[in-house]
PDB file of C-alpha atoms and ligand atoms in Angstrom:
ATOM      1  CA  MET A 164      20.645 -14.427  -9.397  1.00  0.00           C
ATOM      2  CA  LYS A 165      20.451 -12.104  -6.439  1.00  0.00           C
ATOM      3  CA  ILE A 166      23.336 -11.456  -4.361  1.00  0.00           C
ATOM      4  CA  VAL A 167      23.009  -9.365  -1.011  1.00  0.00           C
ATOM      5  CA  LEU A 168      25.656  -7.952   1.069  1.00  0.00           C
ATOM      6  CA  ILE A 169      25.044  -7.174   4.701  1.00  0.00           C
ATOM      7  CA  GLY A 170      27.338  -5.690   7.480  1.00  0.00           C
ATOM      8  CA  TYR A 171      27.959  -2.979   9.812  1.00  0.00           C
ATOM      9  CA  MET A 172      28.493   0.563   8.477  1.00  0.00           C
ATOM     10  CA  GLY A 173      31.888   0.876   6.835  1.00  0.00           C
ATOM     11  CA  SER A 174      32.374  -2.830   6.378  1.00  0.00           C
ATOM     12  CA  GLY A 175      32.663  -2.124   2.536  1.00  0.00           C
ATOM     13  CA  LYS A 176      29.574  -3.296   1.197  1.00  0.00           C
ATOM     14  CA  SER A 177      29.242  -0.691  -1.408  1.00  0.00           C
ATOM     15  CA  THR A 178      32.917  -1.072  -2.519  1.00  0.00           C
ATOM     16  CA  ILE A 179      32.704  -4.862  -2.838  1.00  0.00           C
ATOM     17  CA  GLY A 180      29.230  -4.612  -4.335  1.00  0.00           C
ATOM     18  CA  LYS A 181      30.547  -2.609  -7.307  1.00  0.00           C
ATOM     19  CA  LEU A 182      33.696  -4.754  -7.798  1.00  0.00           C
ATOM     20  CA  LEU A 183      31.510  -7.897  -7.676  1.00  0.00           C
ATOM     21  CA  SER A 184      28.996  -6.186 -10.130  1.00  0.00           C
ATOM     22  CA  LYS A 185      31.970  -5.624 -12.597  1.00  0.00           C
ATOM     23  CA  LYS A 186      33.389  -9.121 -12.195  1.00  0.00           C
ATOM     24  CA  LEU A 187      30.015 -10.900 -12.587  1.00  0.00           C
ATOM     25  CA  ASN A 188      28.583  -8.463 -15.060  1.00  0.00           C
ATOM     26  CA  ILE A 189      25.337  -8.248 -12.779  1.00  0.00           C
ATOM     27  CA  ASN A 190      23.486  -4.858 -11.964  1.00  0.00           C
ATOM     28  CA  PHE A 191      24.556  -3.090  -8.699  1.00  0.00           C
ATOM     29  CA  ILE A 192      22.059  -1.566  -6.492  1.00  0.00           C
ATOM     30  CA  ASP A 193      23.023   0.357  -3.296  1.00  0.00           C
ATOM     31  CA  LEU A 194      19.834   0.365  -1.030  1.00  0.00           C
ATOM     32  CA  ASP A 195      20.710   3.734   0.548  1.00  0.00           C
ATOM     33  CA  GLU A 196      20.901   5.280  -3.016  1.00  0.00           C
ATOM     34  CA  TYR A 197      17.875   3.598  -4.140  1.00  0.00           C
ATOM     35  CA  ILE A 198      15.925   5.006  -1.030  1.00  0.00           C
ATOM     36  CA  GLU A 199      17.382   8.436  -1.706  1.00  0.00           C
ATOM     37  CA  SER A 200      16.414   8.535  -5.254  1.00  0.00           C
ATOM     38  CA  LYS A 201      12.799   7.285  -4.470  1.00  0.00           C
ATOM     39  CA  LEU A 202      12.467   9.739  -1.933  1.00  0.00           C
ATOM     40  CA  ASN A 203      14.726  12.502  -3.424  1.00  0.00           C
ATOM     41  CA  MET A 204      16.291  13.229  -0.114  1.00  0.00           C
ATOM     42  CA  SER A 205      19.495  12.044   1.435  1.00  0.00           C
ATOM     43  CA  VAL A 206      19.619   9.434   4.182  1.00  0.00           C
ATOM     44  CA  LEU A 207      20.788  12.299   6.521  1.00  0.00           C
ATOM     45  CA  GLU A 208      17.764  14.510   5.406  1.00  0.00           C
ATOM     46  CA  ILE A 209      15.387  11.677   6.016  1.00  0.00           C
ATOM     47  CA  PHE A 210      16.716  10.799   9.546  1.00  0.00           C
ATOM     48  CA  SER A 211      16.847  14.526  10.525  1.00  0.00           C
ATOM     49  CA  SER A 212      13.337  15.672   8.873  1.00  0.00           C
ATOM     50  CA  LYS A 213      11.223  12.509   8.942  1.00  0.00           C
ATOM     51  CA  GLY A 214      12.948  10.413  11.720  1.00  0.00           C
ATOM     52  CA  GLU A 215      14.324   6.844  11.745  1.00  0.00           C
ATOM     53  CA  ILE A 216      11.099   5.146  12.167  1.00  0.00           C
ATOM     54  CA  PHE A 217      10.061   6.654   8.783  1.00  0.00           C
ATOM     55  CA  PHE A 218      13.432   5.579   7.241  1.00  0.00           C
ATOM     56  CA  ARG A 219      12.956   1.942   8.591  1.00  0.00           C
ATOM     57  CA  LYS A 220       9.496   1.746   7.122  1.00  0.00           C
ATOM     58  CA  LYS A 221      10.751   2.993   3.617  1.00  0.00           C
ATOM     59  CA  GLU A 222      13.882   0.547   3.949  1.00  0.00           C
ATOM     60  CA  HIS A 223      11.479  -2.444   4.559  1.00  0.00           C
ATOM     61  CA  GLU A 224       9.132  -1.250   1.734  1.00  0.00           C
ATOM     62  CA  TYR A 225      11.956  -1.005  -0.835  1.00  0.00           C
ATOM     63  CA  VAL A 226      13.635  -4.221   0.270  1.00  0.00           C
ATOM     64  CA  GLN A 227      10.354  -5.966  -0.319  1.00  0.00           C
ATOM     65  CA  GLU A 228       9.985  -4.264  -3.660  1.00  0.00           C
ATOM     66  CA  LEU A 229      13.547  -5.233  -4.784  1.00  0.00           C
ATOM     67  CA  MET A 230      13.293  -8.856  -3.561  1.00  0.00           C
ATOM     68  CA  LEU A 231      10.009  -9.300  -5.671  1.00  0.00           C
ATOM     69  CA  GLU A 232      11.947  -8.172  -8.829  1.00  0.00           C
ATOM     70  CA  LYS A 233      12.721 -10.936 -11.402  1.00  0.00           C
ATOM     71  CA  LYS A 234      15.969  -9.365 -12.379  1.00  0.00           C
ATOM     72  CA  SER A 235      19.401 -10.216 -11.093  1.00  0.00           C
ATOM     73  CA  PHE A 236      21.297  -7.823  -9.029  1.00  0.00           C
ATOM     74  CA  ILE A 237      23.804  -7.387  -6.396  1.00  0.00           C
ATOM     75  CA  LEU A 238      22.348  -5.411  -3.325  1.00  0.00           C
ATOM     76  CA  SER A 239      24.371  -3.607  -0.915  1.00  0.00           C
ATOM     77  CA  THR A 240      22.077  -3.063   2.255  1.00  0.00           C
ATOM     78  CA  GLY A 241      22.458  -0.355   4.865  1.00  0.00           C
ATOM     79  CA  GLY A 242      23.938  -1.527   8.180  1.00  0.00           C
ATOM     80  CA  GLY A 243      20.858  -1.668   9.962  1.00  0.00           C
ATOM     81  CA  THR A 244      18.663  -3.227   6.944  1.00  0.00           C
ATOM     82  CA  PRO A 245      18.953  -6.871   8.175  1.00  0.00           C
ATOM     83  CA  CYS A 246      18.098  -5.912  11.938  1.00  0.00           C
ATOM     84  CA  TYR A 247      14.587  -4.392  11.315  1.00  0.00           C
ATOM     85  CA  SER A 248      11.058  -5.761  10.236  1.00  0.00           C
ATOM     86  CA  ASN A 249      12.151  -9.180   9.387  1.00  0.00           C
ATOM     87  CA  ASN A 250      14.105  -7.663   6.341  1.00  0.00           C
ATOM     88  CA  LEU A 251      16.522 -10.566   6.641  1.00  0.00           C
ATOM     89  CA  GLY A 252      13.467 -13.025   6.473  1.00  0.00           C
ATOM     90  CA  VAL A 253      12.277 -11.265   3.343  1.00  0.00           C
ATOM     91  CA  ILE A 254      15.837 -11.380   1.631  1.00  0.00           C
ATOM     92  CA  SER A 255      16.449 -14.909   2.685  1.00  0.00           C
ATOM     93  CA  GLU A 256      13.254 -16.255   1.243  1.00  0.00           C
ATOM     94  CA  LYS A 257      14.549 -15.127  -2.235  1.00  0.00           C
ATOM     95  CA  THR A 258      18.178 -15.838  -2.211  1.00  0.00           C
ATOM     96  CA  SER A 259      20.735 -17.999  -0.418  1.00  0.00           C
ATOM     97  CA  ASN A 260      23.505 -15.614  -1.544  1.00  0.00           C
ATOM     98  CA  VAL A 261      23.572 -13.615   1.566  1.00  0.00           C
ATOM     99  CA  PHE A 262      26.889 -12.494   2.677  1.00  0.00           C
ATOM    100  CA  TYR A 263      27.888 -10.884   5.736  1.00  0.00           C
ATOM    101  CA  LEU A 264      31.117  -8.854   5.541  1.00  0.00           C
ATOM    102  CA  LYS A 265      32.681  -9.300   8.985  1.00  0.00           C
ATOM    103  CA  VAL A 266      35.078  -6.511  10.039  1.00  0.00           C
ATOM    104  CA  SER A 267      36.752  -6.326  13.780  1.00  0.00           C
ATOM    105  CA  ILE A 268      35.627  -3.571  16.069  1.00  0.00           C
ATOM    106  CA  PRO A 269      39.129  -1.782  15.559  1.00  0.00           C
ATOM    107  CA  GLY A 270      38.767  -2.058  11.901  1.00  0.00           C
ATOM    108  CA  LEU A 271      35.419  -0.517  11.791  1.00  0.00           C
ATOM    109  CA  VAL A 272      36.415   2.065  14.277  1.00  0.00           C
ATOM    110  CA  ASP A 273      39.438   3.055  12.116  1.00  0.00           C
ATOM    111  CA  ARG A 274      37.038   3.401   8.897  1.00  0.00           C
ATOM    112  CA  LEU A 275      34.209   5.189  10.384  1.00  0.00           C
ATOM    113  CA  SER A 276      36.165   7.821  12.492  1.00  0.00           C
ATOM    114  CA  LYS A 277      37.253   9.102   9.076  1.00  0.00           C
ATOM    115  CA  GLU A 278      33.675   9.032   7.588  1.00  0.00           C
ATOM    116  CA  LYS A 279      30.979   9.773  10.168  1.00  0.00           C
ATOM    117  CA  GLU A 280      29.420  12.937   8.598  1.00  0.00           C
ATOM    118  CA  HIS A 281      26.957  11.390   6.246  1.00  0.00           C
ATOM    119  CA  ARG A 282      25.977   8.746   8.738  1.00  0.00           C
ATOM    120  CA  PRO A 283      23.191   9.792  10.972  1.00  0.00           C
ATOM    121  CA  VAL A 284      23.615   7.050  13.467  1.00  0.00           C
ATOM    122  CA  ILE A 285      27.015   7.800  14.408  1.00  0.00           C
ATOM    123  CA  LYS A 286      27.214  11.339  13.325  1.00  0.00           C
ATOM    124  CA  ASN A 287      27.150  12.929  16.833  1.00  0.00           C
ATOM    125  CA  ILE A 288      29.266  10.239  18.658  1.00  0.00           C
ATOM    126  CA  PRO A 289      32.440  11.894  19.710  1.00  0.00           C
ATOM    127  CA  ASP A 290      35.705   9.741  18.373  1.00  0.00           C
ATOM    128  CA  GLU A 291      36.684   8.671  21.854  1.00  0.00           C
ATOM    129  CA  ASP A 292      33.266   7.166  22.424  1.00  0.00           C
ATOM    130  CA  LEU A 293      33.144   5.322  18.978  1.00  0.00           C
ATOM    131  CA  PRO A 294      34.998   2.160  20.044  1.00  0.00           C
ATOM    132  CA  GLU A 295      32.448   1.500  23.034  1.00  0.00           C
ATOM    133  CA  PHE A 296      29.460   2.533  20.823  1.00  0.00           C
ATOM    134  CA  ILE A 297      30.405   0.276  17.977  1.00  0.00           C
ATOM    135  CA  GLY A 298      31.221  -2.599  20.316  1.00  0.00           C
ATOM    136  CA  LYS A 299      27.895  -2.543  21.857  1.00  0.00           C
ATOM    137  CA  HIS A 300      25.917  -1.906  18.716  1.00  0.00           C
ATOM    138  CA  LEU A 301      27.702  -4.657  16.844  1.00  0.00           C
ATOM    139  CA  PHE A 302      27.032  -7.009  19.814  1.00  0.00           C
ATOM    140  CA  GLU A 303      23.109  -6.571  19.254  1.00  0.00           C
ATOM    141  CA  ARG A 304      23.408  -6.377  15.585  1.00  0.00           C
ATOM    142  CA  ASN A 305      25.344  -9.546  15.515  1.00  0.00           C
ATOM    143  CA  ASN A 306      22.219 -11.764  16.378  1.00  0.00           C
ATOM    144  CA  PHE A 307      21.072 -10.577  12.830  1.00  0.00           C
ATOM    145  CA  TYR A 308      24.277 -10.431  10.761  1.00  0.00           C
ATOM    146  CA  LEU A 309      25.427 -13.904  11.928  1.00  0.00           C
ATOM    147  CA  GLN A 310      22.269 -15.600  10.763  1.00  0.00           C
ATOM    148  CA  SER A 311      23.623 -14.862   7.178  1.00  0.00           C
ATOM    149  CA  THR A 312      24.256 -17.901   5.071  1.00  0.00           C
ATOM    150  CA  ASN A 313      27.866 -16.788   4.285  1.00  0.00           C
ATOM    151  CA  ILE A 314      30.359 -15.198   6.521  1.00  0.00           C
ATOM    152  CA  ILE A 315      33.104 -13.488   5.103  1.00  0.00           C
ATOM    153  CA  SER A 316      36.025 -12.341   7.449  1.00  0.00           C
ATOM    154  CA  CYS A 317      37.325  -9.209   6.001  1.00  0.00           C
ATOM    155  CA  ASP A 318      40.111  -8.178   8.338  1.00  0.00           C
ATOM    156  CA  GLY A 319      43.507  -7.916   6.489  1.00  0.00           C
ATOM    157  CA  LYS A 320      42.198  -8.934   2.973  1.00  0.00           C
ATOM    158  CA  THR A 321      42.002  -6.692   0.026  1.00  0.00           C
ATOM    159  CA  ALA A 322      38.784  -5.606  -1.638  1.00  0.00           C
ATOM    160  CA  GLU A 323      39.726  -7.864  -4.713  1.00  0.00           C
ATOM    161  CA  GLU A 324      40.381 -10.857  -2.403  1.00  0.00           C
ATOM    162  CA  ILE A 325      36.995 -10.410  -0.662  1.00  0.00           C
ATOM    163  CA  THR A 326      35.364 -10.175  -3.933  1.00  0.00           C
ATOM    164  CA  GLU A 327      36.921 -13.251  -5.202  1.00  0.00           C
ATOM    165  CA  GLU A 328      35.905 -15.123  -2.160  1.00  0.00           C
ATOM    166  CA  ILE A 329      32.162 -14.185  -2.482  1.00  0.00           C
ATOM    167  CA  ALA A 330      32.314 -15.018  -6.177  1.00  0.00           C
ATOM    168  CA  SER A 331      33.552 -18.585  -5.524  1.00  0.00           C
ATOM    169  CA  GLY A 332      31.159 -19.135  -2.526  1.00  0.00           C
ATOM    170  CA  LEU A 333      27.933 -18.313  -4.712  1.00  0.00           C
ATOM    171  CA  ALA A 334      25.271 -21.080  -4.493  1.00  0.00           C
TER     172      ALA A 334
HETATM  173  C1  LIG B1432      22.494   2.747   8.876  1.00  0.00           C
HETATM  174  C2  LIG B1432      23.463   2.620   8.062  1.00  0.00           C
HETATM  175  C3  LIG B1432      23.514   3.322   6.759  1.00  0.00           C
HETATM  176  C4  LIG B1432      22.178   3.911   6.420  1.00  0.00           C
HETATM  177  C5  LIG B1432      21.685   4.565   7.444  1.00  0.00           C
HETATM  178  C6  LIG B1432      21.295   3.625   8.795  1.00  0.00           C
HETATM  179  C7  LIG B1432      22.547   1.770  10.160  1.00  0.00           C
HETATM  180  O1  LIG B1432      23.973   2.538   5.730  1.00  0.00           O
HETATM  181  O2  LIG B1432      21.347   2.857   5.974  1.00  0.00           O
HETATM  182  O3  LIG B1432      22.290   5.698   7.853  1.00  0.00           O
HETATM  183  O4  LIG B1432      21.608   1.758  10.976  1.00  0.00           O
HETATM  184  O5  LIG B1432      23.675   1.280  10.387  1.00  0.00           O
HETATM  185  P1  LIG B1432      25.662   2.277   5.544  1.00  0.00           P
HETATM  186  O6  LIG B1432      26.001   0.921   6.352  1.00  0.00           O
HETATM  187  O7  LIG B1432      25.736   1.927   4.017  1.00  0.00           O
HETATM  188  O8  LIG B1432      26.382   3.244   6.178  1.00  0.00           O
END
């Protein structure tokens, strides 16, 4: 079984992915970490030295590689993954267990203002501009996120509750 978590930066994909992995005893893969280990560079370094287009090409290559694997896994994607290169199509062809972790704009602003530093897309956005940036960005990305087969509203729920909801919604 392959379970794929998608959602905006800071929506909790990695946290939930790890909890789900423990609960279901299925291997957990964080796509950003997978890319970092393959290229031996942090995502921040890849963006700054090779550029975003290079990152998106590699991201696509590794999504394809992973989705072709026979093994089961829980994959937490990067916030942009489903929005480029038909990655969502590649993922959806192999599993119907795609879960969008939906968090409100204020919820995302609250989480991301505390952890911008390792995220190249928002690193240089001043805190006061974050709500507008995230609002616009999410509006664009929702075209992709909302195509997910399962949408989990995360506001006001604990990580354990979200994990439980995903586990009981598996196809
Ligand atoms: C990105 C999100 C990041 C990472 C890269 C680009 C994005 O992942 O893939 O910095 O475009 O939203 P997280 O969602 O895990 O922060």
